[in-house]
Every structure is written in C-alpha cells, then in structure tokens.
PDB file of N, CA and C in Angstrom:
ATOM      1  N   UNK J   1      34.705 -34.528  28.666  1.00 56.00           N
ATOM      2  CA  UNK J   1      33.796 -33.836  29.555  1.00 56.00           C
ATOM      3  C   UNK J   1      34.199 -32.374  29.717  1.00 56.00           C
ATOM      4  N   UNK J   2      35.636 -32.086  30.091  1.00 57.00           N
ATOM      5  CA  UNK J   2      36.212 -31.149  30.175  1.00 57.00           C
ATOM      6  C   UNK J   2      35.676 -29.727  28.910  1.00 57.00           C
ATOM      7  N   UNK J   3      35.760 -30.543  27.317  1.00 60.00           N
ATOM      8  CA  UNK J   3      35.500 -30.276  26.706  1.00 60.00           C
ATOM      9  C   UNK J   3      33.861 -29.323  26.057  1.00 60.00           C
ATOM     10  N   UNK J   4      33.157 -30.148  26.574  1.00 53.00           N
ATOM     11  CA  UNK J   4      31.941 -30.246  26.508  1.00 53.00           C
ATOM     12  C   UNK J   4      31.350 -28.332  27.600  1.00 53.00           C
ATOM     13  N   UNK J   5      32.362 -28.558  28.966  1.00 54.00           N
ATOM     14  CA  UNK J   5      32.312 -27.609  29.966  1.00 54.00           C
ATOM     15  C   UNK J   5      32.383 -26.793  29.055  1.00 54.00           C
ATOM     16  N   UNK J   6      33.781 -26.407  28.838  1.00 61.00           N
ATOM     17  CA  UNK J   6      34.663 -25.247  27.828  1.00 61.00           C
ATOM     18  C   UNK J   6      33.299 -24.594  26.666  1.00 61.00           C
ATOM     19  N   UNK J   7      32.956 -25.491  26.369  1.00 55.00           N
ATOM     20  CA  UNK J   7      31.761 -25.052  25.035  1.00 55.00           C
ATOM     21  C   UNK J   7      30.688 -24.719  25.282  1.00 55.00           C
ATOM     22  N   UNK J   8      30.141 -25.140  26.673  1.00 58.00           N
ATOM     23  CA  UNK J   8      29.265 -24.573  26.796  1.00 58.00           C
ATOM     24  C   UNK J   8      29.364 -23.236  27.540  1.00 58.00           C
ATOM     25  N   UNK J   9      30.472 -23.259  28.259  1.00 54.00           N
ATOM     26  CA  UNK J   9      30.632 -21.760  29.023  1.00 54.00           C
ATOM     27  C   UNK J   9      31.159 -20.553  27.453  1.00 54.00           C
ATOM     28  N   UNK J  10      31.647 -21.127  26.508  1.00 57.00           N
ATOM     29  CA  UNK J  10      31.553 -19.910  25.640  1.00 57.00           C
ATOM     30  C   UNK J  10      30.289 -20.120  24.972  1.00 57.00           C
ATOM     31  N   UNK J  11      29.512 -20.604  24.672  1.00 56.00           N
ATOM     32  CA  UNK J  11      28.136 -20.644  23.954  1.00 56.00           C
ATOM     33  C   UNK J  11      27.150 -19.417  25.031  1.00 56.00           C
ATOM     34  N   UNK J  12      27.462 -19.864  26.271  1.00 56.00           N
ATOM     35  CA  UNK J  12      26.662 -18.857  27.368  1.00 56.00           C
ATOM     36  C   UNK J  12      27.319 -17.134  27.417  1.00 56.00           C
ATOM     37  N   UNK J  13      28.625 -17.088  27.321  1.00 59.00           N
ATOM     38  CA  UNK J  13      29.502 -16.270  26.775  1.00 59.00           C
ATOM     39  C   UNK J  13      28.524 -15.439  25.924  1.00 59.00           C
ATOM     40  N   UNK J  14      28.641 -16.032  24.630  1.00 57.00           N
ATOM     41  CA  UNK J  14      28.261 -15.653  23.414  1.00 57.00           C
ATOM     42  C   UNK J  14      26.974 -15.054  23.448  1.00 57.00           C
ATOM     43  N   UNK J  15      26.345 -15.502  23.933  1.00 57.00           N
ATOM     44  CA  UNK J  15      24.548 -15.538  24.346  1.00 57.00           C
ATOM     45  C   UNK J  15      24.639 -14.225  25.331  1.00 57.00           C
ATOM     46  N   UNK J  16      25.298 -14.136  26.343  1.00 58.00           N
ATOM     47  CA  UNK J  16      24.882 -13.089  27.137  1.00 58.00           C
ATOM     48  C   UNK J  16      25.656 -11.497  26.855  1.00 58.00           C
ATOM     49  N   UNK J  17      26.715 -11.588  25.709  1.00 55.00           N
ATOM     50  CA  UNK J  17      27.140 -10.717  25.027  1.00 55.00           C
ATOM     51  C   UNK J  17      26.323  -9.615  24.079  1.00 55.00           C
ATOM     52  N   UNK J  18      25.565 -10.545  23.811  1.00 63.00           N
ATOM     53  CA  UNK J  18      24.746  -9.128  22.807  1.00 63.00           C
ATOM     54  C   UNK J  18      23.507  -8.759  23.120  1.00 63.00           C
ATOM     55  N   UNK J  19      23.698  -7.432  22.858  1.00 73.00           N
ATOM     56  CA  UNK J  19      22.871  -6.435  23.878  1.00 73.00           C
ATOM     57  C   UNK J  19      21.403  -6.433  23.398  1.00 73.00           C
ATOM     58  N   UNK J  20      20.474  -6.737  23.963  1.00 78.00           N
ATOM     59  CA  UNK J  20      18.740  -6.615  23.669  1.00 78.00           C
ATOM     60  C   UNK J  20      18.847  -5.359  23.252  1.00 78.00           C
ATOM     61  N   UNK J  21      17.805  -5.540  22.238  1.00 79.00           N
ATOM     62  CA  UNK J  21      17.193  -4.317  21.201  1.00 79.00           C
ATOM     63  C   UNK J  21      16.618  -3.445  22.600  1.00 79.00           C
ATOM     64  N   UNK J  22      16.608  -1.635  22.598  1.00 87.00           N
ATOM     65  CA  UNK J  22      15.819  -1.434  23.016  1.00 87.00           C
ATOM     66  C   UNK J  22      15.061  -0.842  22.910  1.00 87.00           C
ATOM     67  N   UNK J  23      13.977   0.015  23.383  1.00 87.00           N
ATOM     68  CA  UNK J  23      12.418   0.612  23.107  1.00 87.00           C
ATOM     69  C   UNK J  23      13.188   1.948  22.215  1.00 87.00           C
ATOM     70  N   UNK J  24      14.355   2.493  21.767  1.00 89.00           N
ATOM     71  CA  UNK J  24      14.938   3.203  20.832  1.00 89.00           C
ATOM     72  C   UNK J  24      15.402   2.970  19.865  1.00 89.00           C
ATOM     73  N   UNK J  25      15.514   2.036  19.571  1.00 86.00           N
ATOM     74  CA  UNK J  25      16.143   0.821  18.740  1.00 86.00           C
ATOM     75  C   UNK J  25      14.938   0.154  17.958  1.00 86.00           C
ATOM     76  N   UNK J  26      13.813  -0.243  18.815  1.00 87.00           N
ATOM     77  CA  UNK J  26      12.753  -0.457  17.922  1.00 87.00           C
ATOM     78  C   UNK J  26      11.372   0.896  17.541  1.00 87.00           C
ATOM     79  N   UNK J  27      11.641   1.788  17.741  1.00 91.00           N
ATOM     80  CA  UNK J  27      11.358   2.529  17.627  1.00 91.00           C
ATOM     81  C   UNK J  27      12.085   3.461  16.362  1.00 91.00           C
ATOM     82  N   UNK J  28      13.113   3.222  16.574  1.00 92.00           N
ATOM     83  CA  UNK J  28      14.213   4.280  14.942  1.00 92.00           C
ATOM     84  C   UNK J  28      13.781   3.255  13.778  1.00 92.00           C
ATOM     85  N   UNK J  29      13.443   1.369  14.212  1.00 90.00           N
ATOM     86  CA  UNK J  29      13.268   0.435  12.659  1.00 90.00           C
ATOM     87  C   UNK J  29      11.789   0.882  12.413  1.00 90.00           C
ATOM     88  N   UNK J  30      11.131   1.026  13.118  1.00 90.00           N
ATOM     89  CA  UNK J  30       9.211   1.396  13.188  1.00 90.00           C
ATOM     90  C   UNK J  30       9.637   2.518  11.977  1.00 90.00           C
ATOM     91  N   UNK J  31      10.191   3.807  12.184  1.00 90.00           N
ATOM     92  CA  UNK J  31       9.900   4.696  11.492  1.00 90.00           C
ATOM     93  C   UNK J  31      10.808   4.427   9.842  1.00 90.00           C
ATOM     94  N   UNK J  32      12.003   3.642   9.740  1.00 91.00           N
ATOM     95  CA  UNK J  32      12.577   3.628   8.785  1.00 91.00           C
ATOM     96  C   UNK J  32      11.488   3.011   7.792  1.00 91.00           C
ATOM     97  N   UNK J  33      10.924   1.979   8.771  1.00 89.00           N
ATOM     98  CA  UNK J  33       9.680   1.141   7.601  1.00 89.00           C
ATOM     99  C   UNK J  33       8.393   2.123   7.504  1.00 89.00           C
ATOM    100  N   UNK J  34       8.461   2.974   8.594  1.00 88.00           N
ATOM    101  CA  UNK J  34       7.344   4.141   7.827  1.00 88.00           C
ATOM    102  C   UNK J  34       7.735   4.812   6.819  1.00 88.00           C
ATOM    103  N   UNK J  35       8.909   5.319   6.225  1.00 87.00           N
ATOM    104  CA  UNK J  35       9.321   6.404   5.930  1.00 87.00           C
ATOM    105  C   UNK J  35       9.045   5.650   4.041  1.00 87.00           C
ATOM    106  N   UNK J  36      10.037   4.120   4.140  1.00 85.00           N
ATOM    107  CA  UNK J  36      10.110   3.624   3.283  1.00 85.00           C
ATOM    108  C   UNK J  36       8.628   3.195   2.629  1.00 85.00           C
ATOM    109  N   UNK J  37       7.568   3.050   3.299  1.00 80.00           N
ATOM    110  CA  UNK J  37       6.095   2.755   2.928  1.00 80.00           C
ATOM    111  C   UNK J  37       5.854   3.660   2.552  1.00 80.00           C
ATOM    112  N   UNK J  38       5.655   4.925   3.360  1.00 81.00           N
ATOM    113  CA  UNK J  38       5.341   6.758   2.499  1.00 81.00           C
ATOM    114  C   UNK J  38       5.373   6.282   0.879  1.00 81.00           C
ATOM    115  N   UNK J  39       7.218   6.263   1.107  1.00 79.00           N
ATOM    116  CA  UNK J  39       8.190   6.555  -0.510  1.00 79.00           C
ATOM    117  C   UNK J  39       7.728   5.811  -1.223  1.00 79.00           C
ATOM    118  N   UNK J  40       6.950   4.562  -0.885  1.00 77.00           N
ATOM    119  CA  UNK J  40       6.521   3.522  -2.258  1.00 77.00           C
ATOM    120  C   UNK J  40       4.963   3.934  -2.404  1.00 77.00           C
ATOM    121  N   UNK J  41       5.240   4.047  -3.748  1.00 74.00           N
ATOM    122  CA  UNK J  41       3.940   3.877  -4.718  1.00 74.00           C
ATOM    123  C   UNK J  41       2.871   2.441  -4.739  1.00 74.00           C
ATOM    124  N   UNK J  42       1.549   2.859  -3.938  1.00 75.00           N
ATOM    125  CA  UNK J  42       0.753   1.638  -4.174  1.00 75.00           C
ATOM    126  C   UNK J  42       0.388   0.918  -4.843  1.00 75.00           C
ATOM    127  N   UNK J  43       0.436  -0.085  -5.244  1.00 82.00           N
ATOM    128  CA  UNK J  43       0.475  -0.938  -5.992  1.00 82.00           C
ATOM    129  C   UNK J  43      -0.753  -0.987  -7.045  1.00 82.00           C
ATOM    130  N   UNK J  44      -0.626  -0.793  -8.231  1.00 88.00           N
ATOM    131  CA  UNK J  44      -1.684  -0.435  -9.407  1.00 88.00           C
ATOM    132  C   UNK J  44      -2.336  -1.848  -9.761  1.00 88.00           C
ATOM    133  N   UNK J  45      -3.571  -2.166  -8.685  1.00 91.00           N
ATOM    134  CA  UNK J  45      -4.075  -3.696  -8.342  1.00 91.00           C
ATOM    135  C   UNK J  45      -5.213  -3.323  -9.512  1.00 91.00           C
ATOM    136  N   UNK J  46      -5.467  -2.368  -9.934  1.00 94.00           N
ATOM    137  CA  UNK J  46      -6.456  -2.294 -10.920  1.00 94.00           C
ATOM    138  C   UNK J  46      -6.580  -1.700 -12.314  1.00 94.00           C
ATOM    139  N   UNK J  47      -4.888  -1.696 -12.533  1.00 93.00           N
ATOM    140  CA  UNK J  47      -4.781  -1.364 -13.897  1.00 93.00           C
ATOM    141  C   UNK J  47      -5.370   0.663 -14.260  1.00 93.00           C
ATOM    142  N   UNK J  48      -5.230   0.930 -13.011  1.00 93.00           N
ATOM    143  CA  UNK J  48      -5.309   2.487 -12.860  1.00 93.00           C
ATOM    144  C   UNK J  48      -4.295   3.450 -14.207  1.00 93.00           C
ATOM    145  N   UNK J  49      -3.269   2.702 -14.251  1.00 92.00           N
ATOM    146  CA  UNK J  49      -2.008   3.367 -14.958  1.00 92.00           C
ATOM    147  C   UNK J  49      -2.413   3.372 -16.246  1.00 92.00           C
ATOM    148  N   UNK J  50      -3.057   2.508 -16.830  1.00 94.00           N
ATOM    149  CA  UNK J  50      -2.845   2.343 -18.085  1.00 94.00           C
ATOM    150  C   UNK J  50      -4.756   2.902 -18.412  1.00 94.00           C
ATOM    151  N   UNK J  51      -5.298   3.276 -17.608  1.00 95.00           N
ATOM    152  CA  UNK J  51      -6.185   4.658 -18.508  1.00 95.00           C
ATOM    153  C   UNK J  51      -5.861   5.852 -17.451  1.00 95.00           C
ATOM    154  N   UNK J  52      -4.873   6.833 -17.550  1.00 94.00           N
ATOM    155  CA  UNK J  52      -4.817   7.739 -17.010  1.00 94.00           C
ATOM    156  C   UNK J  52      -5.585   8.796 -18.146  1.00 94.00           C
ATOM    157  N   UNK J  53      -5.046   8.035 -18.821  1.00 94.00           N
ATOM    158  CA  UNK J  53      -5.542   9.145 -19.987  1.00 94.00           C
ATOM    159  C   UNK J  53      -7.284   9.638 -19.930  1.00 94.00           C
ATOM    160  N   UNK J  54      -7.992   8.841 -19.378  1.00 95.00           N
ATOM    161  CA  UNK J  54      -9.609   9.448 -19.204  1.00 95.00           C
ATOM    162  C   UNK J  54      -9.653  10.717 -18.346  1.00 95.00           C
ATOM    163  N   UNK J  55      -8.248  10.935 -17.580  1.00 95.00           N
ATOM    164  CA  UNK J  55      -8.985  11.940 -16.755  1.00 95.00           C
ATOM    165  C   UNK J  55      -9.523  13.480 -17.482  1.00 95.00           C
ATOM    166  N   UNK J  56     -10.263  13.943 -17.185  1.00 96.00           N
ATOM    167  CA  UNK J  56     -10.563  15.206 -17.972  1.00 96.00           C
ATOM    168  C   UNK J  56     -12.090  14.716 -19.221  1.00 96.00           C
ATOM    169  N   UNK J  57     -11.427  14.007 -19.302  1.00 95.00           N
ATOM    170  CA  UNK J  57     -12.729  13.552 -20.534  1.00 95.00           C
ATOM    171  C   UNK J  57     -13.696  13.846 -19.968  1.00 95.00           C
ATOM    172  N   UNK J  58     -14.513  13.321 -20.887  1.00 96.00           N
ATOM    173  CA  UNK J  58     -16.567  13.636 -20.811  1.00 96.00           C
ATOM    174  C   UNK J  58     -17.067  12.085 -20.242  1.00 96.00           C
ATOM    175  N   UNK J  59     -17.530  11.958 -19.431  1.00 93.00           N
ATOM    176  CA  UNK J  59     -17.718  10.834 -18.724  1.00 93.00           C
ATOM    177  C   UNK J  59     -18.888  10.011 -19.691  1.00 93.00           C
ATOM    178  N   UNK J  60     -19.334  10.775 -20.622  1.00 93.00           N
ATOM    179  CA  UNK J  60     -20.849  10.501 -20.932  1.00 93.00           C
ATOM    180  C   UNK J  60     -19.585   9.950 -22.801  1.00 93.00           C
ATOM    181  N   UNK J  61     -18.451  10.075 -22.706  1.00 93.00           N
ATOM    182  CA  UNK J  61     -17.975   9.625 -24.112  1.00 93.00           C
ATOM    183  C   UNK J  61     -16.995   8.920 -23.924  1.00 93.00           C
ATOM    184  N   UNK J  62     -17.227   7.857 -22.205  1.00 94.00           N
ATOM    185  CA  UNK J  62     -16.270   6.606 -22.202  1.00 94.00           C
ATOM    186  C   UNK J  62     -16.812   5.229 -22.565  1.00 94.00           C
ATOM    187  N   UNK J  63     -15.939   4.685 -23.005  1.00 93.00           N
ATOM    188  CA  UNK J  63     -16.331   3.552 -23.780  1.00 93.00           C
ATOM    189  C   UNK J  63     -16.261   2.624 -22.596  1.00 93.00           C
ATOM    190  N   UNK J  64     -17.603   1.913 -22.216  1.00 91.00           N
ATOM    191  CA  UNK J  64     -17.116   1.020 -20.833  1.00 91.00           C
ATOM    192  C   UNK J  64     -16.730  -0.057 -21.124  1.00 91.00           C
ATOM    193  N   UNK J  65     -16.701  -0.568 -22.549  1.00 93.00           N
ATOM    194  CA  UNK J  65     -16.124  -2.092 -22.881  1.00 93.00           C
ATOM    195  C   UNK J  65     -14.326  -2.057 -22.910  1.00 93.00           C
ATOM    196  N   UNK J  66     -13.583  -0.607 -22.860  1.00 93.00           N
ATOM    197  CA  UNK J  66     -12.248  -0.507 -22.997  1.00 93.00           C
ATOM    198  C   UNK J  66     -12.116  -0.573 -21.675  1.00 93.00           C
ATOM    199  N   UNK J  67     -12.698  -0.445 -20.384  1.00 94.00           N
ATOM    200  CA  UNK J  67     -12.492  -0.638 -18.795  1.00 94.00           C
ATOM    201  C   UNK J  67     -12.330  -1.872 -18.290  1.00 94.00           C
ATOM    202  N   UNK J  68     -11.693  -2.271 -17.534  1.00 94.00           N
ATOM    203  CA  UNK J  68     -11.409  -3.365 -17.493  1.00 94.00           C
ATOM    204  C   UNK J  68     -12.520  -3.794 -16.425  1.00 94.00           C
ATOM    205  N   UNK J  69     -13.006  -5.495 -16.648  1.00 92.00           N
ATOM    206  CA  UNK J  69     -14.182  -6.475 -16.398  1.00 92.00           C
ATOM    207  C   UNK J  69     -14.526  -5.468 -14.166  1.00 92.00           C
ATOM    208  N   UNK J  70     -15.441  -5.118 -14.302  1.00 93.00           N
ATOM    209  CA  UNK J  70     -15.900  -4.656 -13.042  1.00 93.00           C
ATOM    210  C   UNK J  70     -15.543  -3.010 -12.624  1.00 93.00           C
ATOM    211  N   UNK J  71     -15.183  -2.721 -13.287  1.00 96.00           N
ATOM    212  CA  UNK J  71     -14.947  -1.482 -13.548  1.00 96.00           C
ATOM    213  C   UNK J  71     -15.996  -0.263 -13.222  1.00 96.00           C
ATOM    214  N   UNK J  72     -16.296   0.485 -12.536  1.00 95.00           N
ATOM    215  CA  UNK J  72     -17.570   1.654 -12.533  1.00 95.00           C
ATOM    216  C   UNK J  72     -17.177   2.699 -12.605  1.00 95.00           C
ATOM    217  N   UNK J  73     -18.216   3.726 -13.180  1.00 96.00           N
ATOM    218  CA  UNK J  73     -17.834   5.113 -13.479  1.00 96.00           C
ATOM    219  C   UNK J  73     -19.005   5.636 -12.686  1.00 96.00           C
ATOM    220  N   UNK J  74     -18.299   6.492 -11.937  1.00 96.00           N
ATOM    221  CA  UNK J  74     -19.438   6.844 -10.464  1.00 96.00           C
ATOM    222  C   UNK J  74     -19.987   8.563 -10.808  1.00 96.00           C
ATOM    223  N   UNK J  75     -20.850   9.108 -11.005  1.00 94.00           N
ATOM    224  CA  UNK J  75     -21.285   9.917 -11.013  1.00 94.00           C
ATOM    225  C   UNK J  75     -20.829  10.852  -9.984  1.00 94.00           C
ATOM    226  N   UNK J  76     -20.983  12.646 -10.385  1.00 94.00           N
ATOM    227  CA  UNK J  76     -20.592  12.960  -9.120  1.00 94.00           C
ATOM    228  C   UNK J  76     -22.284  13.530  -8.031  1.00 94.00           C
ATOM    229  N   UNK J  77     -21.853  13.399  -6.439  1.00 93.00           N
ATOM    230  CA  UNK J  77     -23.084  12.494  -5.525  1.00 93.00           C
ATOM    231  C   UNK J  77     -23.488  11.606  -5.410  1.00 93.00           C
ATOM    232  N   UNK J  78     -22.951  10.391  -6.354  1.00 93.00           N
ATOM    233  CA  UNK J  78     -24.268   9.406  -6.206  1.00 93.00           C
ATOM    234  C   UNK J  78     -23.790   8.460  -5.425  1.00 93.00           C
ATOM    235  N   UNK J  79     -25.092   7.514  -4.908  1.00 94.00           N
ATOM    236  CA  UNK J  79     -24.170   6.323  -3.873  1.00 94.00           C
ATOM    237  C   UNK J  79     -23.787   5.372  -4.795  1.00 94.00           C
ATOM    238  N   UNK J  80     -22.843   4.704  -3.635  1.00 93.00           N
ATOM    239  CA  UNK J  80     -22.004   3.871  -4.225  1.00 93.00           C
ATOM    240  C   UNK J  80     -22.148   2.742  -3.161  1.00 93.00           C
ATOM    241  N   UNK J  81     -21.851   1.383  -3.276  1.00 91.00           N
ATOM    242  CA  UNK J  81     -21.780   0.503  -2.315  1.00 91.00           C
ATOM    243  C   UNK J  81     -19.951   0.364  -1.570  1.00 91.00           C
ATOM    244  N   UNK J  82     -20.372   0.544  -0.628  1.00 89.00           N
ATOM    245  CA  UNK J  82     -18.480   0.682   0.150  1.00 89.00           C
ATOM    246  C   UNK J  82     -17.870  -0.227   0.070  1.00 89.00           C
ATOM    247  N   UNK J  83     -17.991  -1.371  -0.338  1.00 92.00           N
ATOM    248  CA  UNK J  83     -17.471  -2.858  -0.646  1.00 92.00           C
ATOM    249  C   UNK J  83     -16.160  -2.718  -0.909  1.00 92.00           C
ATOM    250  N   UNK J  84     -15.362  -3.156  -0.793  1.00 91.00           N
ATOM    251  CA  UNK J  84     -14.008  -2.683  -1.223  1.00 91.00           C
ATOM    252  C   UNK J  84     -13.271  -4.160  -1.831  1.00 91.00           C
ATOM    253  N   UNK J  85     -12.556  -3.659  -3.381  1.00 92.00           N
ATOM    254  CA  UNK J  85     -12.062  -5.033  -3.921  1.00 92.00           C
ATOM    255  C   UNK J  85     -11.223  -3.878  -4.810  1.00 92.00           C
ATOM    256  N   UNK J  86      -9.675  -4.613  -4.380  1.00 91.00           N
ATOM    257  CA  UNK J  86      -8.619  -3.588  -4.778  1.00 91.00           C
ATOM    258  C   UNK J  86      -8.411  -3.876  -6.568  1.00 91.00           C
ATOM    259  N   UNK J  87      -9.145  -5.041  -7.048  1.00 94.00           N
ATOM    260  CA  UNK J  87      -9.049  -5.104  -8.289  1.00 94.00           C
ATOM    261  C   UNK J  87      -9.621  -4.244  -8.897  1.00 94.00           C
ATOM    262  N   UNK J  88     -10.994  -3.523  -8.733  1.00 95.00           N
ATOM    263  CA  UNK J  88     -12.216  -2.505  -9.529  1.00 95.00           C
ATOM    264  C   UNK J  88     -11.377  -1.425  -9.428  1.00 95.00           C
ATOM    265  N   UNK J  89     -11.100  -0.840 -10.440  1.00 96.00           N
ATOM    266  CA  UNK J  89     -11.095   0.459 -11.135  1.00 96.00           C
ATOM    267  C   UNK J  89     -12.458   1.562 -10.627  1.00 96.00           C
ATOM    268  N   UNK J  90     -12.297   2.534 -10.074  1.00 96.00           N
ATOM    269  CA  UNK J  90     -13.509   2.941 -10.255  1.00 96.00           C
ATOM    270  C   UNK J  90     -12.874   4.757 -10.667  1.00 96.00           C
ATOM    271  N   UNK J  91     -14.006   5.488 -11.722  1.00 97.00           N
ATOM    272  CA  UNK J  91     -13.504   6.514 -12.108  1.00 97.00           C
ATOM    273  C   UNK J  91     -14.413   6.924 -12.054  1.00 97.00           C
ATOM    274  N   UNK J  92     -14.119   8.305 -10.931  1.00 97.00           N
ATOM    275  CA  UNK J  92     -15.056   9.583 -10.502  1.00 97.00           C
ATOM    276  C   UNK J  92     -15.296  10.703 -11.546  1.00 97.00           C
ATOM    277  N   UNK J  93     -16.295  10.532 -11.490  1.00 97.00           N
ATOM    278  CA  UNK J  93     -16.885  12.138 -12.565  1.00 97.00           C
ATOM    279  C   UNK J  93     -17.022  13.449 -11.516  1.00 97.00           C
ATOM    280  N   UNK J  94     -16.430  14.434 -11.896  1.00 96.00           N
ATOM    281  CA  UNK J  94     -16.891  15.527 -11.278  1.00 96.00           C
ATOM    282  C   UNK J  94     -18.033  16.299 -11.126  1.00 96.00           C
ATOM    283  N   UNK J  95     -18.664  17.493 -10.555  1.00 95.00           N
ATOM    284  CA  UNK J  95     -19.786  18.224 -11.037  1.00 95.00           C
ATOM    285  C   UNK J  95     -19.792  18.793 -12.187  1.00 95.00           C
ATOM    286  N   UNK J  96     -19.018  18.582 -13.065  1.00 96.00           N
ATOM    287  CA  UNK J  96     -19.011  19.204 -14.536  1.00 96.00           C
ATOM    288  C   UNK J  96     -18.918  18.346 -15.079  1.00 96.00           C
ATOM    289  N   UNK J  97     -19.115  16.790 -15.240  1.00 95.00           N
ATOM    290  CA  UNK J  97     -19.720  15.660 -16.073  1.00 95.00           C
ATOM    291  C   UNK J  97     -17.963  14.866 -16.910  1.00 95.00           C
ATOM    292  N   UNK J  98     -16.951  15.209 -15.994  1.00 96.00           N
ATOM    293  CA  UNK J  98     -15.974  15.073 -16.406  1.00 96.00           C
ATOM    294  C   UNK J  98     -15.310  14.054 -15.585  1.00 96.00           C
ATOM    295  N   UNK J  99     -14.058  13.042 -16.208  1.00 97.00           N
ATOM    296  CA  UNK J  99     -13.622  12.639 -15.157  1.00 97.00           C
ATOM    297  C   UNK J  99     -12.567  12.810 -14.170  1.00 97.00           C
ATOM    298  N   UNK J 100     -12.714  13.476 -13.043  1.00 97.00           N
ATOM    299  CA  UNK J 100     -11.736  13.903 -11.772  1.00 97.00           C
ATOM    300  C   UNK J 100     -10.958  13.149 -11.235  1.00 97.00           C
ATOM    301  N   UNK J 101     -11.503  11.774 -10.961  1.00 95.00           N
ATOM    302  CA  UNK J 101      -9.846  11.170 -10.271  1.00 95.00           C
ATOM    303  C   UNK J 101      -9.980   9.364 -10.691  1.00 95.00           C
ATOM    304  N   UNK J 102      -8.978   8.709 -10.513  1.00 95.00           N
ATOM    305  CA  UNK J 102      -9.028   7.462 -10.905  1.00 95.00           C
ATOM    306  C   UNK J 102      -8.909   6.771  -9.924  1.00 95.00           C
ATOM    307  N   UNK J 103      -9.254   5.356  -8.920  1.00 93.00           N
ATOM    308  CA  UNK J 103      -8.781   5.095  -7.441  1.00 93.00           C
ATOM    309  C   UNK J 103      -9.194   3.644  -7.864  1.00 93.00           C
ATOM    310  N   UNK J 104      -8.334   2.686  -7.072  1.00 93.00           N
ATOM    311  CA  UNK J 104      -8.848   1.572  -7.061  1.00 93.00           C
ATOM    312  C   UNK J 104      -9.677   0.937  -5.814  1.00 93.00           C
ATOM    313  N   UNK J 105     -10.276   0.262  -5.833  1.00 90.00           N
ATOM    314  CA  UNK J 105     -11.537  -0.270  -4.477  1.00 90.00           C
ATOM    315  C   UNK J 105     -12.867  -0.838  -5.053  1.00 90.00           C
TER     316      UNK J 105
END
C-alpha cells in the first residue's frame, strides 16, 4: 500500500513539473511552420515541371495531345470556369498570342 502511495505521489510530482506551453511558445511554433511552408515548393499536382518548356511559345503551335488528359490553354481575357482541380494544367496565353505562365487548378 505504502508502495502504491510513494508512486503515485511521484507520478503527481512528475505531472505537475512541466511547465504548460505558453501563448509565446505557441506562437514562435505557428511561425516556424510558417516560415518552413513559405520555403517549400508546391507540390507539381499537375505535371507543370515537365512542360516548362512551352512558356514563350506560340500558343496557336501547341500540340494539345502532348498536354496531359484535361489540360486547357486559356486565351488571354477569356472566361474560364473557376472550378478548381489541382490535377489540370492550365497554360495562359498572353496578349501577344504567346504562352505567359503555367499554374495548376
């Protein structure tokens, strides 16, 4: 019984020894995981990397069967539906019939 006392008064010990996080403390981990999200590169969900090479081209001399399945090449002004699916590739043409940027959505 004696025993049992002893163990639990250091278990309570133990327990009331370490100090609660506080509103500075979770506040310095908030920003380390901001800082570290910044530094990482988003994740290329649509195969963006591997045609960088269109940018600049003539939008009117891409081959849309080398784009991968859902893929659009958006004119520049025109609408678009806002739907968002991080797999589609979509590649913006500029006002000079060229292509300006690559984004996935």
């Amino acid at each position: 019984m004696m025993r049992l006392v002893i163990a639990g008064l250091v278990l309570l010990a133990a327990a009331c020894s370490s100090q609660p996080q506080t509103y500075r403390d979770l506040e310095r981990v908030a920003h380390e995981q901001q800082r570290e999200a910044i530094s990482r590169p988003p994740p290329d969900t649509c195969q963006m990397a591997a045609h960088r090479d269109l940018i600049g081209r003539e939008g009117a001399s891409i081959d849309q069967s080398t784009l991968p399945a859902g893929a659009r090449v958006i004119c520049y002004n025109c609408p678009v539906t806002l739907d968002y699916s991080a797999e589609r590739l979509n590649v913006d043409l500029g006002a000079d019939g060229k292509v300006a940027r690559l984004h996935c959505g």
